[in-house]
Short mmCIF file of N, CA and C in Angstrom, two decimals:
data_model
loop_
_atom_site.label_atom_id
_atom_site.label_comp_id
_atom_site.label_asym_id
_atom_site.label_seq_id
_atom_site.Cartn_x
_atom_site.Cartn_y
_atom_site.Cartn_z
N UNK A 1 0.41 -0.66 -0.31
CA UNK A 1 -0.07 0.04 -0.08
C UNK A 1 0.79 0.92 0.00
N UNK A 2 0.44 2.18 -0.65
CA UNK A 2 1.28 3.87 -0.67
C UNK A 2 0.25 4.66 -0.11
N UNK A 3 0.73 5.07 1.21
CA UNK A 3 -0.22 6.64 1.69
C UNK A 3 0.70 7.74 1.15
N UNK A 4 -0.15 9.26 0.82
CA UNK A 4 -0.01 10.17 0.71
C UNK A 4 -0.92 11.19 0.19
N UNK A 5 0.00 11.96 0.04
CA UNK A 5 -0.55 13.49 -0.25
C UNK A 5 -0.78 13.90 -1.43
N UNK A 6 -2.15 14.51 -2.97
CA UNK A 6 -1.52 14.63 -4.07
C UNK A 6 -0.49 16.68 -3.41
N UNK A 7 0.15 17.11 -2.72
CA UNK A 7 0.47 18.31 -2.71
C UNK A 7 1.86 17.82 -2.53
N UNK A 8 2.15 16.40 -2.77
CA UNK A 8 3.59 16.47 -2.73
C UNK A 8 3.72 15.09 -3.69
N UNK A 9 3.10 14.94 -4.96
CA UNK A 9 3.23 13.97 -6.16
C UNK A 9 4.54 14.07 -6.87
N UNK A 10 5.41 14.69 -6.36
CA UNK A 10 6.53 15.20 -7.04
C UNK A 10 7.20 13.63 -6.23
N UNK A 11 7.08 13.63 -5.36
CA UNK A 11 7.52 11.87 -4.64
C UNK A 11 7.11 11.16 -4.92
N UNK A 12 6.09 10.99 -6.03
CA UNK A 12 5.73 9.67 -6.22
C UNK A 12 6.13 9.73 -7.97
N UNK A 13 7.13 9.77 -8.44
CA UNK A 13 7.29 9.54 -10.47
C UNK A 13 7.81 8.24 -10.11
N UNK A 14 8.35 7.36 -9.44
CA UNK A 14 8.45 6.24 -9.28
C UNK A 14 7.09 4.86 -9.76
N UNK A 15 6.18 5.90 -9.73
CA UNK A 15 4.91 4.49 -9.62
C UNK A 15 4.34 4.61 -11.21
N UNK A 16 3.71 3.59 -11.36
CA UNK A 16 3.48 2.82 -12.35
C UNK A 16 2.44 4.56 -13.40
N UNK A 17 2.78 4.07 -14.26
CA UNK A 17 1.68 5.34 -15.39
C UNK A 17 0.21 5.28 -15.28
N UNK A 18 -0.10 3.99 -14.84
CA UNK A 18 -1.79 4.08 -14.81
C UNK A 18 -2.08 4.54 -13.47
N UNK A 19 -1.20 4.48 -12.22
CA UNK A 19 -1.78 5.32 -11.08
C UNK A 19 -1.11 6.81 -11.63
N UNK A 20 -0.33 7.23 -11.68
CA UNK A 20 0.16 8.53 -11.96
C UNK A 20 -1.34 9.28 -13.27
N UNK A 21 -1.95 8.66 -13.51
CA UNK A 21 -3.19 9.15 -14.67
C UNK A 21 -4.20 9.27 -13.69
N UNK A 22 -4.11 8.25 -12.59
CA UNK A 22 -5.14 9.48 -11.73
C UNK A 22 -5.15 10.60 -11.27
N UNK A 23 -4.40 10.69 -11.11
CA UNK A 23 -3.47 12.10 -10.30
C UNK A 23 -3.81 12.75 -11.58
N UNK A 24 -3.17 12.94 -12.26
CA UNK A 24 -3.46 13.31 -14.09
C UNK A 24 -5.13 13.72 -14.06
N UNK A 25 -5.88 12.64 -13.66
CA UNK A 25 -7.21 12.61 -13.78
C UNK A 25 -7.61 13.61 -12.79
N UNK A 26 -7.60 13.65 -12.15
CA UNK A 26 -7.69 14.30 -10.46
C UNK A 26 -7.64 16.34 -11.27
N UNK A 27 -6.22 16.35 -11.50
CA UNK A 27 -6.02 17.84 -11.85
C UNK A 27 -7.12 18.26 -12.95
N UNK A 28 -7.35 17.28 -14.07
CA UNK A 28 -8.07 18.01 -15.44
C UNK A 28 -9.30 18.31 -14.77
N UNK A 29 -9.70 17.59 -13.54
CA UNK A 29 -11.67 17.38 -13.25
C UNK A 29 -11.82 17.91 -12.28
N UNK A 30 -13.39 18.80 -12.30
CA UNK A 30 -13.59 18.99 -10.83
C UNK A 30 -14.41 18.18 -10.32
N UNK A 31 -13.60 17.15 -9.67
CA UNK A 31 -13.59 15.71 -9.17
C UNK A 31 -14.95 16.36 -8.08
N UNK A 32 -14.70 17.28 -6.72
CA UNK A 32 -15.20 17.92 -6.06
C UNK A 32 -17.19 17.88 -6.21
N UNK A 33 -17.28 18.25 -7.40
CA UNK A 33 -18.15 18.46 -8.59
C UNK A 33 -18.79 17.42 -8.78
N UNK A 34 -18.25 16.55 -8.64
CA UNK A 34 -18.82 14.59 -9.87
C UNK A 34 -19.93 14.34 -9.01
N UNK A 35 -20.62 13.87 -10.12
CA UNK A 35 -22.37 13.18 -9.46
C UNK A 35 -21.55 11.70 -8.73
N UNK A 36 -22.04 11.23 -7.81
CA UNK A 36 -21.82 9.96 -7.09
C UNK A 36 -21.83 9.16 -8.36
N UNK A 37 -20.88 7.69 -8.25
CA UNK A 37 -21.60 6.83 -9.58
C UNK A 37 -20.37 6.61 -10.31
N UNK A 38 -20.31 5.87 -11.14
CA UNK A 38 -19.01 5.07 -11.80
C UNK A 38 -18.65 6.14 -12.89
N UNK A 39 -17.70 6.47 -13.31
CA UNK A 39 -17.33 7.35 -14.63
C UNK A 39 -16.21 6.72 -15.34
N UNK A 40 -16.61 6.29 -16.22
CA UNK A 40 -15.59 5.81 -17.42
C UNK A 40 -14.55 6.44 -17.42
N UNK A 41 -13.30 5.73 -17.61
CA UNK A 41 -12.11 6.60 -18.14
C UNK A 41 -10.99 5.96 -19.24
N UNK A 42 -11.13 5.08 -19.11
CA UNK A 42 -11.09 4.34 -20.22
C UNK A 42 -10.96 2.37 -20.10
N UNK A 43 -12.95 2.54 -20.20
CA UNK A 43 -13.22 1.47 -20.17
C UNK A 43 -13.40 0.63 -18.87
N UNK A 44 -12.86 -0.38 -18.80
CA UNK A 44 -13.09 -1.41 -17.85
C UNK A 44 -11.51 -1.49 -17.46
N UNK A 45 -10.70 -0.70 -17.75
CA UNK A 45 -9.74 -0.58 -17.58
C UNK A 45 -8.78 -0.06 -16.77
N UNK A 46 -9.51 1.26 -16.43
CA UNK A 46 -9.80 2.06 -15.71
C UNK A 46 -10.44 3.67 -15.75
N UNK A 47 -11.03 3.18 -14.46
CA UNK A 47 -12.15 4.50 -14.29
C UNK A 47 -12.20 4.77 -12.68
N UNK A 48 -13.89 5.16 -12.33
CA UNK A 48 -13.68 6.39 -11.07
C UNK A 48 -14.90 6.22 -10.36
N UNK A 49 -14.88 5.76 -9.28
CA UNK A 49 -15.90 5.38 -8.60
C UNK A 49 -16.21 6.46 -7.69
N UNK A 50 -16.87 7.51 -7.81
CA UNK A 50 -17.28 8.93 -6.73
C UNK A 50 -18.29 8.11 -5.64
N UNK A 51 -18.14 8.04 -4.59
CA UNK A 51 -18.86 7.50 -3.69
C UNK A 51 -18.62 8.70 -2.53
N UNK A 52 -20.37 9.19 -1.92
CA UNK A 52 -20.78 9.77 -0.67
C UNK A 52 -21.29 8.84 0.21
N UNK A 53 -20.59 9.42 1.60
CA UNK A 53 -21.26 8.75 3.31
C UNK A 53 -20.95 9.32 4.26
N UNK A 54 -21.99 8.73 4.88
CA UNK A 54 -21.27 9.02 6.36
C UNK A 54 -20.20 7.96 7.11
N UNK A 55 -19.40 8.70 7.73
CA UNK A 55 -18.60 7.65 8.19
C UNK A 55 -19.44 7.13 9.41
N UNK A 56 -18.69 5.94 9.95
CA UNK A 56 -19.12 4.91 10.67
C UNK A 56 -18.27 4.29 11.71
N UNK A 57 -19.43 3.19 12.22
CA UNK A 57 -17.95 2.27 13.08
C UNK A 57 -18.13 0.75 12.25
N UNK A 58 -16.77 0.46 13.34
CA UNK A 58 -16.36 -1.22 12.48
C UNK A 58 -17.41 -1.79 12.37
N UNK A 59 -18.06 -1.85 13.61
CA UNK A 59 -19.76 -2.67 13.25
C UNK A 59 -20.31 -2.68 12.07
N UNK A 60 -20.29 -1.62 11.55
CA UNK A 60 -21.29 -1.46 10.31
C UNK A 60 -20.58 -1.94 9.39
N UNK A 61 -19.23 -1.69 8.95
CA UNK A 61 -18.20 -2.03 7.70
C UNK A 61 -17.77 -3.61 7.67
N UNK A 62 -17.36 -3.56 6.79
CA UNK A 62 -16.56 -5.06 6.36
C UNK A 62 -15.41 -5.14 5.28
N UNK A 63 -14.76 -5.90 5.52
CA UNK A 63 -13.45 -6.47 4.78
C UNK A 63 -13.33 -6.31 3.79
N UNK A 64 -12.86 -6.18 3.40
CA UNK A 64 -12.35 -6.77 1.45
C UNK A 64 -11.39 -6.40 0.65
N UNK A 65 -10.67 -7.05 -0.01
CA UNK A 65 -9.28 -6.87 -0.75
C UNK A 65 -10.08 -7.09 -2.79
N UNK A 66 -9.17 -6.91 -3.69
CA UNK A 66 -9.65 -7.48 -4.64
C UNK A 66 -8.60 -8.07 -5.35
N UNK A 67 -8.85 -8.89 -6.39
CA UNK A 67 -7.91 -9.81 -7.26
C UNK A 67 -7.55 -8.82 -8.63
N UNK A 68 -8.39 -8.33 -9.58
CA UNK A 68 -7.82 -7.37 -10.89
C UNK A 68 -7.85 -6.16 -11.00
N UNK A 69 -8.19 -5.35 -9.79
CA UNK A 69 -7.96 -4.08 -9.70
C UNK A 69 -7.28 -3.59 -8.72
N UNK A 70 -6.51 -2.50 -8.79
CA UNK A 70 -5.65 -1.81 -7.70
C UNK A 70 -6.93 -0.54 -7.50
N UNK A 71 -6.78 -0.39 -5.96
CA UNK A 71 -7.55 0.79 -5.54
C UNK A 71 -7.01 1.98 -5.66
N UNK A 72 -7.37 3.09 -5.82
CA UNK A 72 -6.97 4.38 -5.16
C UNK A 72 -7.22 5.26 -4.37
N UNK A 73 -7.68 5.32 -3.28
CA UNK A 73 -8.36 6.03 -2.48
C UNK A 73 -8.28 7.56 -2.63
N UNK A 74 -8.66 8.48 -2.82
CA UNK A 74 -8.45 9.90 -3.10
C UNK A 74 -9.74 10.85 -1.97
N UNK A 75 -9.06 10.69 -1.08
CA UNK A 75 -10.32 12.15 -0.35
C UNK A 75 -10.31 13.46 -0.93
N UNK A 76 -11.84 13.94 -1.53
CA UNK A 76 -12.44 15.24 -1.99
C UNK A 76 -12.88 16.09 -0.34
N UNK A 77 -13.62 15.57 0.24
CA UNK A 77 -14.59 16.02 0.82
C UNK A 77 -14.28 14.97 2.70
N UNK A 78 -14.06 16.13 3.23
CA UNK A 78 -14.79 14.42 4.90
C UNK A 78 -13.29 14.15 5.17
N UNK A 79 -13.73 12.86 5.81
CA UNK A 79 -12.26 12.40 6.09
C UNK A 79 -12.96 10.86 6.63
N UNK A 80 -12.22 9.74 7.06
CA UNK A 80 -12.13 8.85 7.30
C UNK A 80 -11.32 7.84 7.13
N UNK A 81 -11.12 6.66 8.61
CA UNK A 81 -10.36 5.98 8.88
C UNK A 81 -10.08 5.00 7.90
N UNK A 82 -9.46 4.15 7.53
CA UNK A 82 -8.98 2.75 6.80
C UNK A 82 -8.69 1.88 7.61
N UNK A 83 -9.23 0.91 8.09
CA UNK A 83 -8.50 -0.16 8.92
C UNK A 83 -7.89 -1.21 7.66
N UNK A 84 -6.07 -1.30 8.22
CA UNK A 84 -5.66 -2.23 7.17
C UNK A 84 -5.08 -3.87 7.69
N UNK A 85 -4.83 -4.63 6.94
CA UNK A 85 -4.58 -5.62 7.02
C UNK A 85 -3.69 -6.87 5.46
N UNK A 86 -2.64 -7.17 6.51
CA UNK A 86 -2.58 -8.14 5.39
C UNK A 86 -3.42 -9.50 4.50
N UNK A 87 -3.49 -10.48 3.18
CA UNK A 87 -4.63 -11.13 2.64
C UNK A 87 -4.09 -11.85 3.43
N UNK A 88 -2.74 -12.47 4.18
CA UNK A 88 -2.05 -14.07 4.08
C UNK A 88 -2.79 -14.16 6.16
N UNK A 89 -2.97 -12.71 6.21
CA UNK A 89 -3.43 -12.63 7.81
C UNK A 89 -4.73 -12.67 8.43
N UNK A 90 -5.38 -13.37 7.28
CA UNK A 90 -7.14 -12.73 7.06
C UNK A 90 -7.80 -14.32 6.91
N UNK A 91 -9.13 -14.37 7.34
CA UNK A 91 -9.76 -15.52 6.93
C UNK A 91 -10.72 -15.08 5.92
N UNK A 92 -10.30 -15.43 5.21
CA UNK A 92 -10.69 -15.49 3.44
C UNK A 92 -12.13 -15.69 3.42
N UNK A 93 -12.81 -14.96 2.61
CA UNK A 93 -14.33 -15.46 2.43
C UNK A 93 -14.73 -16.02 0.91
N UNK A 94 -15.77 -15.73 0.31
CA UNK A 94 -15.59 -16.15 -1.18
C UNK A 94 -15.28 -14.90 -1.71
N UNK A 95 -14.80 -15.39 -3.23
CA UNK A 95 -14.39 -14.38 -3.85
C UNK A 95 -15.48 -14.33 -5.10
N UNK A 96 -15.71 -12.64 -5.14
CA UNK A 96 -16.81 -12.54 -6.05
C UNK A 96 -16.02 -12.15 -7.48
N UNK A 97 -16.18 -12.88 -8.81
CA UNK A 97 -15.27 -12.86 -9.22
C UNK A 97 -15.86 -11.51 -10.15
N UNK A 98 -17.30 -11.45 -10.13
CA UNK A 98 -17.18 -10.55 -10.86
C UNK A 98 -17.77 -9.62 -10.76
N UNK A 99 -17.55 -9.35 -9.31
CA UNK A 99 -17.42 -8.31 -8.65
C UNK A 99 -16.04 -7.13 -8.34
N UNK A 100 -15.51 -8.06 -8.74
CA UNK A 100 -13.71 -8.25 -7.52
C UNK A 100 -13.83 -7.94 -6.66
N UNK A 101 -14.11 -9.04 -6.01
CA UNK A 101 -14.44 -8.47 -4.17
C UNK A 101 -13.82 -9.56 -3.76
N UNK A 102 -13.22 -9.89 -2.94
CA UNK A 102 -12.39 -10.13 -1.83
C UNK A 102 -13.31 -10.58 -0.52
N UNK A 103 -13.88 -10.85 0.34
CA UNK A 103 -14.75 -11.34 1.52
C UNK A 103 -13.36 -11.68 2.34
N UNK A 104 -13.26 -10.89 4.05
CA UNK A 104 -12.42 -11.52 4.95
C UNK A 104 -12.56 -11.43 5.86
N UNK A 105 -12.65 -11.68 6.87
CA UNK A 105 -12.26 -11.54 8.44
C UNK A 105 -11.57 -11.63 9.48
N UNK A 106 -11.30 -10.25 10.66
CA UNK A 106 -10.02 -10.78 10.82
C UNK A 106 -9.51 -9.34 11.44
N UNK A 107 -8.60 -8.97 12.49
CA UNK A 107 -8.56 -8.16 13.26
C UNK A 107 -7.43 -6.96 12.35
N UNK A 108 -7.59 -5.41 12.47
CA UNK A 108 -6.67 -4.90 12.06
C UNK A 108 -5.40 -4.95 12.34
N UNK A 109 -4.05 -4.43 11.31
CA UNK A 109 -3.35 -4.63 11.39
C UNK A 109 -3.06 -2.75 11.83
N UNK A 110 -3.23 -2.36 11.10
CA UNK A 110 -2.73 -0.67 11.24
C UNK A 110 -3.99 0.20 10.38
N UNK A 111 -4.16 1.44 10.35
CA UNK A 111 -4.85 2.11 9.83
C UNK A 111 -3.86 3.30 9.37
N UNK A 112 -5.03 4.10 8.56
CA UNK A 112 -4.85 5.62 7.79
C UNK A 112 -5.63 6.45 8.13
N UNK A 113 -5.75 7.94 8.48
CA UNK A 113 -6.54 8.26 8.55
C UNK A 113 -6.18 9.41 7.37
N UNK A 114 -7.70 9.66 6.18
CA UNK A 114 -7.54 10.22 5.52
C UNK A 114 -8.19 11.49 5.42
N UNK A 115 -7.50 12.87 5.37
CA UNK A 115 -8.22 13.97 5.12
C UNK A 115 -7.87 14.71 3.13
N UNK A 116 -9.02 15.84 3.72
CA UNK A 116 -8.69 16.01 2.13
C UNK A 116 -7.53 16.30 1.12
N UNK A 117 -7.67 15.23 0.23
CA UNK A 117 -6.42 15.73 -0.63
C UNK A 117 -5.03 14.50 -0.27
N UNK A 118 -5.57 13.58 1.04
CA UNK A 118 -4.91 12.09 1.25
C UNK A 118 -4.83 11.22 0.00
N UNK A 119 -4.15 10.13 0.01
CA UNK A 119 -4.72 8.99 -1.26
C UNK A 119 -4.44 7.82 -0.61
N UNK A 120 -5.25 6.76 -0.63
CA UNK A 120 -4.45 5.03 -0.49
C UNK A 120 -4.60 4.38 -1.66
N UNK A 121 -2.96 3.91 -1.89
CA UNK A 121 -3.39 3.20 -3.28
C UNK A 121 -3.21 1.80 -2.13
N UNK A 122 -3.97 0.62 -2.73
CA UNK A 122 -4.01 -0.89 -1.73
C UNK A 122 -4.01 -1.63 -3.22
N UNK A 123 -3.08 -2.79 -3.11
CA UNK A 123 -3.11 -3.46 -3.95
C UNK A 123 -3.70 -4.96 -3.64
N UNK A 124 -3.62 -5.92 -4.24
CA UNK A 124 -4.18 -6.99 -4.37
C UNK A 124 -4.33 -7.66 -2.38
N UNK A 125 -3.09 -7.49 -1.98
CA UNK A 125 -3.06 -8.25 -0.84
C UNK A 125 -3.08 -7.30 0.30
N UNK A 126 -3.47 -5.85 -0.08
CA UNK A 126 -3.98 -5.35 1.43
C UNK A 126 -5.73 -5.08 1.46
N UNK A 127 -5.84 -5.84 2.42
CA UNK A 127 -7.18 -5.76 2.85
C UNK A 127 -7.94 -5.11 3.45
N UNK A 128 -8.88 -3.87 3.23
CA UNK A 128 -9.03 -2.83 3.85
C UNK A 128 -10.81 -2.72 3.96
N UNK A 129 -10.50 -1.93 5.49
CA UNK A 129 -12.31 -1.72 6.04
C UNK A 129 -12.44 -0.60 5.82
N UNK A 130 -12.92 0.44 4.84
CA UNK A 130 -13.15 1.54 4.22
C UNK A 130 -14.63 2.66 5.57
N UNK A 131 -14.50 4.02 5.38
CA UNK A 131 -15.69 4.51 5.88
C UNK A 131 -15.80 4.31 7.24
N UNK A 132 -14.70 4.19 7.82
CA UNK A 132 -14.84 4.61 9.65
C UNK A 132 -14.96 5.61 9.76
N UNK A 133 -15.00 6.26 10.99
CA UNK A 133 -15.21 7.52 11.62
C UNK A 133 -13.97 7.61 12.32
N UNK A 134 -13.47 9.10 12.12
CA UNK A 134 -12.04 9.20 12.58
C UNK A 134 -12.63 9.37 14.38
N UNK A 135 -13.66 10.24 14.38
CA UNK A 135 -13.80 10.44 15.87
C UNK A 135 -15.63 10.53 16.27
N UNK A 136 -16.58 11.49 15.60
CA UNK A 136 -17.56 11.49 14.95
C UNK A 136 -18.06 11.26 13.48
N UNK A 137 -19.20 10.70 13.94
CA UNK A 137 -19.77 10.55 11.20
C UNK A 137 -19.70 11.74 11.38
N UNK A 138 -19.25 11.76 10.19
CA UNK A 138 -19.31 13.26 9.04
C UNK A 138 -19.34 12.69 7.81
N UNK A 139 -19.69 13.73 6.99
CA UNK A 139 -19.98 13.51 5.47
C UNK A 139 -18.61 13.08 4.65
N UNK A 140 -18.32 12.48 4.12
CA UNK A 140 -17.74 12.47 3.33
C UNK A 140 -17.71 11.91 1.93
N UNK A 141 -17.27 12.63 1.17
CA UNK A 141 -16.85 12.49 -0.20
C UNK A 141 -15.29 11.49 -1.05
N UNK A 142 -15.80 10.95 -1.70
CA UNK A 142 -14.45 10.18 -2.14
C UNK A 142 -13.77 9.32 -3.74
N UNK A 143 -12.69 9.35 -4.32
CA UNK A 143 -12.59 9.13 -5.32
C UNK A 143 -11.98 7.83 -5.08
N UNK A 144 -12.88 6.65 -5.35
CA UNK A 144 -12.14 5.15 -5.61
C UNK A 144 -11.58 5.22 -7.30
N UNK A 145 -10.76 5.12 -7.45
CA UNK A 145 -10.10 4.57 -8.55
C UNK A 145 -9.41 3.05 -8.56
N UNK A 146 -10.44 2.51 -9.89
CA UNK A 146 -9.71 1.43 -9.95
C UNK A 146 -9.39 1.17 -11.23
N UNK A 147 -8.12 0.83 -11.17
CA UNK A 147 -6.64 0.37 -11.69
C UNK A 147 -6.65 -1.57 -12.20
N UNK A 148 -6.78 -1.42 -13.70
CA UNK A 148 -6.64 -2.87 -14.00
C UNK A 148 -5.93 -3.35 -13.81
N UNK A 149 -5.11 -4.82 -13.24
CA UNK A 149 -4.17 -4.94 -12.97
C UNK A 149 -3.07 -5.72 -14.59
#
């Protein structure tokens, strides 16, 4: 996983071109005002899902991982905590290939707090639980770029 902020993108020149394309797309579009939902960029190879929600507690959320896509979470408004662990340390449930969704159960190894401009790249071995409140529930708007591996 990679955790950073868009104000320091020059530090991430080593990233794959597909990941850097997410940042270019962000710079070229007014994503804070985009409607919620999936926005195709390059068919199924590269798209962004704009999500809006109020953050909540662990009891109301679930673990997930993906095999076919990288996730790049980019915070547009609000804040959230994302709990993390490695796939090898979790009890795995069923994998839904159509949705590229690997269910998992287990404990968190660590967490990151995303504020406006922060991003987190999750690779296939990075199990994550999103939309968690840091202190109190807050309205959050986030771009989740999906990048075909």
